[in-house]
Short mmCIF file of C-alpha atoms and ligand atoms in Angstrom, two decimals:
data_model
loop_
_atom_site.label_atom_id
_atom_site.label_comp_id
_atom_site.label_asym_id
_atom_site.label_seq_id
_atom_site.Cartn_x
_atom_site.Cartn_y
_atom_site.Cartn_z
CA MET F 251 -36.29 13.84 7.04
CA SER F 252 -33.77 14.49 4.28
CA ASP F 253 -32.40 11.65 2.18
CA ARG F 254 -29.72 10.02 3.51
CA ILE F 255 -26.48 9.70 1.69
CA GLN F 256 -25.43 6.38 0.09
CA SER F 257 -21.96 4.94 -0.33
CA ILE F 258 -20.56 4.97 -4.00
CA ARG F 259 -21.82 2.22 -6.32
CA GLY F 260 -19.16 -0.44 -6.43
CA MET F 261 -17.24 0.63 -3.19
CA HIS F 262 -18.91 -1.43 -0.42
CA ASP F 263 -18.74 -1.53 3.44
CA VAL F 264 -17.05 -4.59 4.72
CA LEU F 265 -19.09 -5.52 8.06
CA PRO F 266 -18.72 -8.62 10.46
CA PRO F 267 -18.31 -11.39 9.82
CA SER F 268 -16.76 -10.42 6.42
CA SER F 269 -14.12 -7.99 8.17
CA ARG F 270 -12.82 -10.64 9.92
CA MET F 271 -12.32 -12.87 7.34
CA LEU F 272 -10.61 -10.33 5.07
CA ARG F 273 -8.46 -9.82 7.65
CA ASP F 274 -7.53 -13.25 8.37
CA LEU F 275 -7.22 -13.54 4.42
CA GLU F 276 -4.40 -10.94 4.59
CA HIS F 277 -2.83 -12.53 7.49
CA SER F 278 -2.89 -15.73 6.22
CA LEU F 279 -1.28 -14.75 2.65
CA GLN F 280 1.00 -12.17 4.61
CA ASP F 281 2.37 -15.19 6.55
CA VAL F 282 3.23 -17.05 3.18
CA LEU F 283 5.01 -14.04 1.84
CA ARG F 284 7.05 -13.67 4.77
CA GLN F 285 8.09 -17.21 4.42
CA TYR F 286 9.23 -16.30 1.28
CA GLY F 287 11.18 -13.53 2.57
CA TYR F 288 9.05 -10.65 1.16
CA LEU F 289 8.87 -7.52 2.72
CA GLU F 290 6.23 -5.24 3.18
CA VAL F 291 6.20 -1.51 1.52
CA ARG F 292 3.00 0.92 2.02
CA LEU F 293 2.79 2.84 -0.77
CA PRO F 294 0.56 6.03 -1.17
CA ILE F 295 -3.07 5.47 -2.70
CA LEU F 296 -3.11 8.79 -4.80
CA GLU F 297 0.03 8.83 -7.58
CA GLN F 298 0.51 11.12 -10.31
CA THR F 299 -1.88 10.81 -13.30
CA GLU F 300 1.34 10.24 -15.32
CA LEU F 301 2.84 7.39 -13.60
CA PHE F 302 0.00 5.09 -14.41
CA ARG F 303 -0.14 6.77 -18.09
CA ARG F 304 3.27 5.91 -18.87
CA SER F 305 3.38 2.26 -17.60
CA LEU F 306 0.24 0.50 -17.90
CA GLY F 307 -0.20 2.32 -21.78
CA GLU F 308 -2.24 5.00 -22.93
CA VAL F 309 -4.45 2.66 -24.81
CA THR F 310 -5.23 0.24 -22.21
CA ASP F 311 -9.00 -0.23 -20.81
CA VAL F 312 -7.62 1.05 -17.29
CA VAL F 313 -6.07 4.22 -18.81
CA GLU F 314 -8.53 5.24 -21.05
CA LYS F 315 -11.73 4.23 -19.00
CA GLU F 316 -11.32 3.28 -15.70
CA MET F 317 -9.39 5.62 -13.75
CA TYR F 318 -10.59 7.66 -11.09
CA THR F 319 -8.79 10.98 -12.04
CA PHE F 320 -9.11 14.55 -10.62
CA GLU F 321 -7.01 17.79 -10.27
CA ASP F 322 -6.05 18.49 -6.75
CA ARG F 323 -6.36 22.35 -5.47
CA ASN F 324 -2.87 23.20 -6.88
CA GLY F 325 -4.38 21.97 -10.50
CA ASP F 326 -1.94 18.50 -10.37
CA SER F 327 -3.48 15.51 -12.15
CA LEU F 328 -3.62 12.81 -9.59
CA THR F 329 -5.22 9.24 -9.93
CA LEU F 330 -6.47 6.84 -7.13
CA ARG F 331 -3.98 3.85 -7.95
CA PRO F 332 -5.73 1.49 -10.24
CA GLU F 333 -3.15 -1.60 -9.65
CA GLY F 334 0.33 -1.84 -7.33
CA THR F 335 2.89 -2.19 -9.39
CA ALA F 336 3.57 1.06 -11.09
CA GLY F 337 3.67 2.72 -7.34
CA CYS F 338 5.91 0.07 -6.49
CA VAL F 339 8.56 0.62 -9.16
CA ARG F 340 8.08 4.82 -8.26
CA ALA F 341 8.56 3.95 -5.17
CA GLY F 342 11.63 1.61 -5.33
CA LEU F 343 13.36 4.34 -7.78
CA GLN F 344 12.56 6.93 -5.50
CA GLN F 345 13.78 5.64 -2.49
CA GLY F 346 16.97 4.27 -4.49
CA ILE F 347 16.24 0.21 -3.29
CA LEU F 348 16.59 -0.70 -6.90
CA HIS F 349 19.57 -1.49 -8.72
CA GLY F 350 21.51 -3.46 -5.70
CA GLN F 351 20.77 -7.09 -4.62
CA PRO F 352 17.63 -8.56 -5.63
CA VAL F 353 14.49 -7.22 -3.76
CA ARG F 354 11.31 -9.11 -3.03
CA LEU F 355 8.60 -6.83 -1.51
CA TRP F 356 4.76 -6.97 -0.98
CA TYR F 357 1.96 -4.60 -0.87
CA GLY F 358 -1.98 -4.59 0.15
CA GLY F 359 -4.60 -2.56 0.55
CA PRO F 360 -7.77 -1.04 -1.80
CA PHE F 361 -7.36 -0.22 -5.51
CA PHE F 362 -9.63 1.76 -7.68
CA ARG F 363 -11.23 1.28 -10.86
CA HIS F 364 -14.56 2.77 -12.59
CA GLU F 365 -15.55 -0.37 -13.92
CA ARG F 366 -19.28 -1.55 -14.47
CA PRO F 367 -19.90 -3.04 -11.02
CA GLN F 368 -21.01 -6.93 -10.73
CA LYS F 369 -20.54 -10.08 -8.71
CA GLY F 370 -16.61 -10.28 -8.23
CA ARG F 371 -15.50 -6.79 -10.36
CA TYR F 372 -16.00 -3.74 -7.93
CA ARG F 373 -14.53 0.03 -8.26
CA GLN F 374 -12.90 -0.29 -4.72
CA PHE F 375 -11.31 -3.69 -4.24
CA HIS F 376 -8.68 -5.14 -2.35
CA GLN F 377 -5.43 -6.82 -3.57
CA ILE F 378 -2.29 -8.30 -1.99
CA GLY F 379 0.50 -8.16 -4.41
CA ALA F 380 4.03 -9.11 -4.84
CA GLU F 381 6.98 -7.81 -6.66
CA THR F 382 10.76 -8.52 -7.76
CA PHE F 383 13.46 -6.74 -8.68
CA GLY F 384 16.72 -7.75 -10.33
CA LEU F 385 15.91 -11.40 -11.07
CA ALA F 386 16.23 -12.21 -14.54
CA GLY F 387 15.54 -16.30 -14.82
CA PRO F 388 12.75 -18.40 -14.98
CA ASP F 389 13.37 -19.39 -11.36
CA ILE F 390 11.95 -16.41 -9.61
CA ASP F 391 8.95 -16.46 -12.23
CA ALA F 392 8.49 -20.47 -10.92
CA GLU F 393 8.95 -19.21 -7.07
CA LEU F 394 6.31 -16.68 -7.95
CA MET F 395 3.83 -19.26 -8.85
CA VAL F 396 4.88 -21.64 -6.21
CA MET F 397 4.22 -19.12 -3.97
CA CYS F 398 0.83 -18.74 -4.93
CA GLN F 399 -0.15 -22.38 -4.76
CA GLN F 400 1.10 -22.53 -1.03
CA MET F 401 -1.44 -19.67 -0.38
CA TRP F 402 -4.21 -21.37 -1.98
CA GLN F 403 -3.39 -24.57 0.11
CA ARG F 404 -3.01 -22.33 3.29
CA ILE F 405 -6.21 -20.68 3.28
CA GLY F 406 -7.96 -23.76 2.02
CA LEU F 407 -9.33 -23.14 -1.31
CA PRO F 408 -11.87 -25.61 -2.03
CA THR F 409 -11.43 -25.74 -5.53
CA GLY F 410 -7.52 -25.82 -6.77
CA PRO F 411 -7.32 -22.74 -9.44
CA VAL F 412 -6.10 -23.95 -12.95
CA LEU F 413 -2.62 -21.86 -13.95
CA GLU F 414 -2.49 -20.55 -16.98
CA ILE F 415 0.68 -19.38 -18.65
CA ASN F 416 1.84 -17.66 -21.86
CA SER F 417 5.10 -15.71 -22.95
CA LEU F 418 4.64 -12.54 -24.58
CA GLY F 419 8.65 -12.18 -25.33
CA THR F 420 11.16 -9.37 -25.15
CA LEU F 421 9.64 -6.04 -25.82
CA GLN F 422 11.96 -6.08 -29.19
CA ALA F 423 10.12 -9.37 -30.48
CA ARG F 424 6.53 -7.92 -29.44
CA GLN F 425 7.67 -5.22 -31.53
CA SER F 426 8.56 -6.97 -34.61
CA TYR F 427 5.27 -9.16 -33.86
CA ARG F 428 3.34 -6.08 -33.49
CA ALA F 429 4.31 -5.17 -37.15
CA THR F 430 3.35 -8.54 -38.62
CA LEU F 431 -0.01 -8.60 -36.97
CA THR F 432 -0.78 -4.92 -38.04
CA GLU F 433 0.20 -6.17 -41.55
CA TYR F 434 -2.08 -8.61 -41.06
CA LEU F 435 -5.17 -6.88 -39.81
CA LYS F 436 -5.04 -4.03 -42.44
CA GLN F 437 -5.85 -6.70 -45.05
CA HIS F 438 -9.08 -7.32 -43.24
CA GLU F 439 -9.55 -3.90 -41.89
CA SER F 440 -13.14 -3.52 -43.69
CA ARG F 441 -14.25 -6.10 -41.26
CA LEU F 442 -13.25 -4.58 -38.17
CA GLY F 443 -15.55 -2.52 -35.80
CA THR F 444 -14.85 1.04 -35.06
CA GLN F 445 -12.73 0.57 -31.70
CA GLU F 446 -10.87 -1.93 -33.30
CA GLN F 447 -9.99 0.34 -36.14
CA GLN F 448 -8.68 2.52 -33.80
CA ARG F 449 -6.61 0.19 -32.05
CA LEU F 450 -5.26 -0.66 -35.57
CA HIS F 451 -3.18 1.80 -34.92
CA THR F 452 -2.62 2.48 -31.34
CA ASN F 453 -2.66 -1.19 -29.75
CA PRO F 454 -3.40 -3.77 -32.53
CA MET F 455 -2.25 -6.90 -30.12
CA ARG F 456 -5.76 -5.81 -27.79
CA ILE F 457 -7.38 -6.60 -31.08
CA LEU F 458 -6.93 -9.81 -30.16
CA ASP F 459 -8.83 -9.93 -26.70
CA SER F 460 -11.78 -8.48 -28.56
CA LYS F 461 -14.79 -10.62 -28.14
CA ASN F 462 -16.77 -8.91 -31.26
CA PRO F 463 -18.36 -12.15 -32.59
CA ASP F 464 -17.89 -10.79 -36.62
CA ILE F 465 -13.87 -10.52 -36.08
CA GLN F 466 -13.33 -13.99 -34.20
CA ASP F 467 -12.25 -16.05 -37.18
CA VAL F 468 -10.11 -12.85 -38.56
CA ILE F 469 -8.59 -13.26 -34.57
CA ARG F 470 -8.55 -17.05 -35.23
CA ASN F 471 -6.15 -16.88 -38.54
CA ALA F 472 -4.07 -14.10 -37.22
CA PRO F 473 -0.19 -14.74 -36.76
CA SER F 474 0.29 -16.27 -33.18
CA LEU F 475 2.64 -14.66 -30.84
CA SER F 476 4.35 -17.90 -29.66
CA GLU F 477 5.20 -18.66 -33.56
CA HIS F 478 7.39 -15.04 -33.32
CA LEU F 479 9.09 -15.43 -29.81
CA ASP F 480 12.60 -14.73 -29.93
CA PRO F 481 14.81 -17.55 -28.83
CA GLU F 482 16.00 -15.70 -25.44
CA SER F 483 12.09 -15.80 -24.36
CA SER F 484 11.76 -19.06 -25.76
CA GLU F 485 14.42 -20.62 -23.51
CA HIS F 486 12.94 -18.68 -20.53
CA PHE F 487 9.55 -19.90 -21.05
CA GLU F 488 11.26 -23.59 -21.49
CA GLY F 489 13.00 -22.82 -18.44
CA LEU F 490 10.13 -21.98 -16.54
CA LYS F 491 7.60 -24.99 -17.58
CA ALA F 492 10.42 -27.52 -16.45
CA LEU F 493 10.82 -25.76 -12.94
CA LEU F 494 7.21 -25.93 -12.67
CA HIS F 495 6.93 -29.84 -13.41
CA THR F 496 10.07 -30.07 -10.92
CA ALA F 497 7.64 -28.46 -7.97
CA GLY F 498 4.68 -30.47 -8.99
CA ILE F 499 2.70 -27.30 -10.25
CA GLN F 500 0.15 -28.00 -12.93
CA TYR F 501 -0.18 -25.47 -15.62
CA HIS F 502 -1.85 -24.62 -18.81
CA VAL F 503 -0.25 -22.75 -21.76
CA ASN F 504 -2.88 -20.44 -23.15
CA PRO F 505 -1.53 -18.30 -25.97
CA GLN F 506 -4.57 -16.14 -26.02
CA LEU F 507 -3.19 -14.87 -22.15
CA VAL F 508 -1.95 -11.17 -23.45
CA ARG F 509 -3.17 -9.75 -20.18
CA GLY F 510 -4.61 -5.98 -20.12
CA LEU F 511 -1.78 -4.04 -19.14
CA ASP F 512 1.09 -3.16 -21.79
CA TYR F 513 4.25 -3.31 -19.37
CA TYR F 514 4.39 -7.00 -19.54
CA SER F 515 7.25 -8.94 -21.02
CA LYS F 516 8.15 -12.50 -21.41
CA THR F 517 6.19 -14.64 -18.89
CA VAL F 518 2.64 -13.94 -18.01
CA PHE F 519 0.62 -15.80 -15.83
CA GLU F 520 -2.98 -16.15 -14.36
CA TRP F 521 -4.46 -18.19 -11.78
CA VAL F 522 -8.45 -19.03 -12.65
CA VAL F 523 -11.46 -20.72 -10.81
CA PRO F 524 -13.90 -21.35 -13.74
CA GLU F 525 -16.57 -21.48 -11.08
CA LEU F 526 -16.58 -17.60 -10.74
CA GLY F 527 -17.67 -17.06 -14.06
CA ALA F 528 -17.38 -13.87 -15.96
CA GLN F 529 -14.67 -12.57 -13.09
CA ALA F 530 -12.76 -15.78 -12.80
CA THR F 531 -9.20 -14.73 -12.46
CA ILE F 532 -8.29 -14.65 -8.66
CA CYS F 533 -4.56 -13.82 -9.10
CA ALA F 534 -2.30 -12.59 -11.86
CA GLY F 535 0.76 -11.13 -12.83
CA GLY F 536 4.00 -11.74 -15.20
CA ARG F 537 7.61 -10.51 -16.17
CA TYR F 538 7.80 -6.49 -16.56
CA ASP F 539 11.64 -6.25 -17.73
CA GLY F 540 11.02 -2.85 -19.53
CA LEU F 541 9.22 -1.14 -17.03
CA VAL F 542 12.10 0.24 -14.48
CA ASP F 543 13.76 1.76 -17.93
CA GLN F 544 10.38 3.21 -18.73
CA LEU F 545 10.11 4.85 -15.62
CA GLY F 546 13.17 6.78 -15.82
CA GLY F 547 15.89 3.98 -14.01
CA LYS F 548 18.50 1.56 -15.52
CA PRO F 549 16.96 -1.27 -17.16
CA TYR F 550 16.12 -3.86 -14.49
CA PRO F 551 14.40 -7.05 -14.70
CA ALA F 552 11.12 -7.17 -12.60
CA ALA F 553 8.30 -10.05 -12.08
CA GLY F 554 5.33 -10.18 -9.79
CA PHE F 555 1.63 -10.74 -9.30
CA ALA F 556 -1.68 -9.41 -7.65
CA ILE F 557 -4.45 -11.17 -5.96
CA GLY F 558 -7.84 -10.13 -6.04
CA LEU F 559 -9.11 -10.53 -2.27
CA GLU F 560 -12.88 -10.02 -3.18
CA ARG F 561 -12.73 -13.17 -5.19
CA LEU F 562 -10.76 -15.24 -2.76
CA MET F 563 -13.78 -14.40 -0.22
CA SER F 564 -16.42 -15.66 -2.58
CA LEU F 565 -15.00 -18.51 -2.75
CA LEU F 566 -14.52 -19.20 0.95
CA GLU F 567 -17.80 -17.46 1.81
CA ALA F 568 -19.60 -20.63 2.78
CA SER F 569 -17.10 -22.10 5.58
CA TRP F 570 -17.35 -18.61 7.21
CA ALA F 571 -20.60 -17.98 7.48
CA ASP F 572 -21.35 -16.21 10.81
CA ASP F 573 -18.42 -16.62 12.72
CA THR F 574 -17.36 -13.36 14.43
CA GLY F 575 -14.37 -14.83 15.95
CA ILE F 576 -15.62 -14.20 19.71
CA ASP F 577 -14.79 -16.53 22.26
CA ALA F 578 -16.84 -15.56 25.19
CA TYR F 579 -19.25 -13.32 26.71
CA MET F 580 -18.72 -12.69 30.39
CA VAL F 581 -22.51 -12.24 32.27
CA LEU F 582 -22.40 -10.27 35.41
CA ALA F 583 -25.12 -10.70 37.98
CA GLY F 584 -24.99 -7.13 40.53
CA ASP F 585 -22.59 -4.64 41.20
CA GLN F 586 -20.15 -6.88 43.07
CA ALA F 587 -19.96 -8.92 39.83
CA SER F 588 -19.43 -6.35 37.55
CA HIS F 589 -16.27 -5.52 39.66
CA GLU F 590 -14.76 -8.83 40.00
CA GLY F 591 -15.60 -9.46 36.35
CA MET F 592 -13.38 -6.96 35.15
CA ARG F 593 -10.80 -7.84 37.18
CA ILE F 594 -10.98 -11.56 35.85
CA ALA F 595 -11.34 -10.57 32.40
CA GLY F 596 -7.98 -8.06 32.56
CA ARG F 597 -6.46 -11.23 34.25
CA LEU F 598 -7.68 -13.46 31.11
CA ARG F 599 -6.94 -11.38 28.51
CA LYS F 600 -3.32 -10.94 29.93
CA GLN F 601 -2.62 -14.55 29.72
CA LEU F 602 -4.35 -15.65 27.00
CA PRO F 603 -3.49 -12.95 24.16
CA SER F 604 -5.38 -14.52 21.82
CA LEU F 605 -8.81 -15.12 23.57
CA SER F 606 -11.61 -12.76 22.52
CA LEU F 607 -13.77 -11.73 25.00
CA ILE F 608 -16.72 -9.35 25.88
CA VAL F 609 -17.71 -8.09 29.49
CA ASN F 610 -21.60 -7.39 29.32
CA CYS F 611 -21.56 -3.73 30.01
CA GLY F 612 -24.71 -1.56 30.56
CA GLY F 613 -26.47 -3.73 32.73
CA GLY F 614 -29.75 -5.85 31.97
CA SER F 615 -30.98 -8.70 33.70
CA MET F 616 -29.70 -12.17 33.51
CA LYS F 617 -32.20 -13.18 30.21
CA ALA F 618 -31.21 -9.86 28.59
CA GLN F 619 -27.39 -10.70 28.96
CA MET F 620 -27.50 -14.35 27.80
CA LYS F 621 -29.39 -12.89 24.62
CA ARG F 622 -26.66 -10.52 24.16
CA ALA F 623 -23.70 -13.26 24.48
CA ASP F 624 -25.81 -15.47 21.95
CA ARG F 625 -26.43 -12.84 19.61
CA SER F 626 -22.58 -12.08 19.78
CA MET F 627 -22.16 -15.51 18.38
CA ALA F 628 -19.72 -16.01 21.56
CA LYS F 629 -18.79 -19.85 21.93
CA LEU F 630 -19.24 -19.47 25.64
CA ALA F 631 -20.97 -17.33 28.38
CA LEU F 632 -18.83 -17.34 31.34
CA ILE F 633 -21.89 -15.99 34.29
CA LEU F 634 -20.58 -14.44 37.24
CA ALA F 635 -23.27 -14.10 39.86
CA GLU F 636 -23.56 -14.56 43.70
CA GLU F 637 -23.25 -18.21 43.81
CA GLU F 638 -19.89 -18.49 42.07
CA LEU F 639 -18.93 -14.91 43.81
CA ASN F 640 -19.27 -16.76 47.02
CA CYS F 641 -17.38 -19.85 46.12
CA GLY F 642 -14.72 -18.31 43.54
CA THR F 643 -15.77 -20.30 40.36
CA ILE F 644 -17.39 -19.17 37.27
CA SER F 645 -20.24 -20.99 35.25
CA VAL F 646 -19.36 -22.03 31.82
CA LYS F 647 -22.40 -22.17 29.33
CA PHE F 648 -21.58 -23.43 26.01
CA LEU F 649 -23.33 -21.40 23.59
CA ARG F 650 -22.88 -23.52 20.40
CA GLU F 651 -22.80 -27.03 21.39
CA GLN F 652 -25.27 -29.36 23.45
CA ARG F 653 -23.18 -29.75 26.26
CA ASP F 654 -24.00 -29.40 30.05
CA GLN F 655 -22.92 -26.09 32.20
CA GLU F 656 -19.86 -26.68 33.67
CA THR F 657 -18.59 -24.88 37.28
CA VAL F 658 -14.78 -24.43 36.87
CA SER F 659 -12.74 -22.53 39.86
CA GLN F 660 -11.63 -19.07 39.04
CA GLU F 661 -7.75 -20.19 39.70
CA ASN F 662 -8.19 -22.65 36.94
CA LEU F 663 -9.92 -20.49 34.57
CA VAL F 664 -7.31 -19.64 32.25
CA SER F 665 -5.90 -23.40 31.60
CA TYR F 666 -9.75 -24.56 31.21
CA LEU F 667 -9.92 -21.84 28.44
CA ASP F 668 -7.00 -22.72 27.09
CA LYS F 669 -7.98 -26.10 26.78
CA GLN F 670 -11.82 -25.47 25.55
CA LEU F 671 -10.81 -22.71 23.07
CA CYS F 672 -7.27 -24.28 22.22
CA THR F 673 -5.60 -20.93 22.26
CA GLU F 674 -2.32 -20.04 21.38
CA GLY F 675 -1.39 -21.12 25.50
CA PRO F 676 -1.19 -18.77 28.69
CA LYS F 677 1.43 -16.33 29.47
CA SER F 678 2.72 -16.12 32.83
P1 HAM B 974 -4.93 -7.02 -12.78
O1 HAM B 974 -4.75 -8.50 -13.58
O2 HAM B 974 -5.19 -5.75 -13.34
O3 HAM B 974 -3.37 -6.91 -12.38
O4 HAM B 974 -5.29 -7.47 -11.37
C1 HAM B 974 -5.27 -8.22 -10.33
C2 HAM B 974 -6.01 -9.55 -9.81
O5 HAM B 974 -6.98 -8.19 -9.26
C3 HAM B 974 -7.20 -9.51 -10.76
O6 HAM B 974 -6.95 -10.90 -11.22
C4 HAM B 974 -8.75 -9.48 -10.08
O7 HAM B 974 -8.41 -10.57 -9.35
C5 HAM B 974 -8.51 -8.46 -8.94
N1 HAM B 974 -8.72 -7.31 -9.45
C6 HAM B 974 -8.72 -6.69 -10.59
N2 HAM B 974 -9.71 -5.70 -11.08
C7 HAM B 974 -10.65 -5.95 -10.03
C8 HAM B 974 -11.98 -5.69 -9.82
N3 HAM B 974 -12.53 -4.29 -10.65
N4 HAM B 974 -12.86 -6.07 -8.74
C9 HAM B 974 -12.31 -7.18 -8.04
N5 HAM B 974 -11.05 -7.65 -8.11
C10 HAM B 974 -10.32 -6.90 -9.35
C11 HAM B 974 -2.79 -6.26 -11.76
O8 HAM B 974 -3.23 -5.09 -11.29
C12 HAM B 974 -1.00 -6.10 -11.88
N6 HAM B 974 -0.45 -4.87 -11.03
C13 HAM B 974 -0.52 -7.22 -10.98
C14 HAM B 974 0.49 -7.62 -11.48
C15 HAM B 974 1.59 -7.04 -10.20
N7 HAM B 974 1.57 -7.95 -12.50
C16 HAM B 974 3.09 -7.69 -12.25
N8 HAM B 974 3.09 -7.21 -10.87
#
């Protein structure tokens, strides 16, 4: 027999019950987005490579070493999207939906980065992101963070994540800071490693991210970005802090927070769950006022964030174990029961739209069917055998509770199940 083909390293099949958890998580987050008036955009998974080079920055980990880039049959260089902001701006410009009313958009789906896989870091992962355009003040930055907080509450995260914020200043202020920083780092050039020496000429701010133990004191004593903030950015940052205070959102100002993508300006933020260890950031974002201009539009303020769903799922795993979401399994003894069962099940599904009901297919003894019912993780077995057919009833066995079996008339079955399963209520 030939070898079986395996999935690509770092790209995982999502099986039940995790698939259900992912779907429910997406629905909950999407519902909060709806509450705030964000509208969905569905964007292509493939974009021109140039889009990411221009927006994320040539000298970023993502562009330098993590993109899945290939030539298509026409010889065009295409890239599997490593993130959603660039595509969202590209779509906004191409479709002409920027530069009018302020816009609030959201997107979700798979993203791809050729990183070294480990817990919480995958080569295909899922994000839900929100992007806003046309709003320059700190009120929208605060709204994004308040909305995140509401999302954590909605999905019942066991530990509240910590909000870290920082300001990177305007692009102009950053350029002048960059010059000051480069001058300082040049004085210590001989102590820098090969990669840092290269970055000194291409992207010196990334040196501040370096984990190289030999240069930690060089980094510690470097001129700080916060001391070089322009007045406009300082005022914006103070405004944001005041709004967060009013909203009752706790935050921690982290001057080291620079983010790994080049498009940010002014506010940046991350929600961190320290228990997750090395991959602790569950959500990250910030303001990117220069990106629309950089991608060929008129200057336009913008801000947003993206949530890593696998990291959220790992925090919720314990509360979801083994829940397939199946409510009931119908066990049918004999031919007549099969016909009647199909009819009853049709009525139940119509009148209780949120009910998840499996009807036994493929026959089998009562014992075999009860085993299947149990394996399906259904809460109830609905049994239809000769006696039930004769009396117009159905027997209900509780598969996950120590409770006596009950007999219910078929007429009352809808309201009975509605009560047992707390579904959304019968439809007439
Ligand atoms: P990012 O920090 O690159 O930002 O990614 C956002 C989140 O996606 C991370 O905090 C993490 O939870 C998750 N994530 C990233 N890479 C991986 C991976 N390899 N495996 C699992 N999860 C991962 C962005 O993508 C920006 N587009 C966010 C943004 C939107 N900024 C403004 N608007």
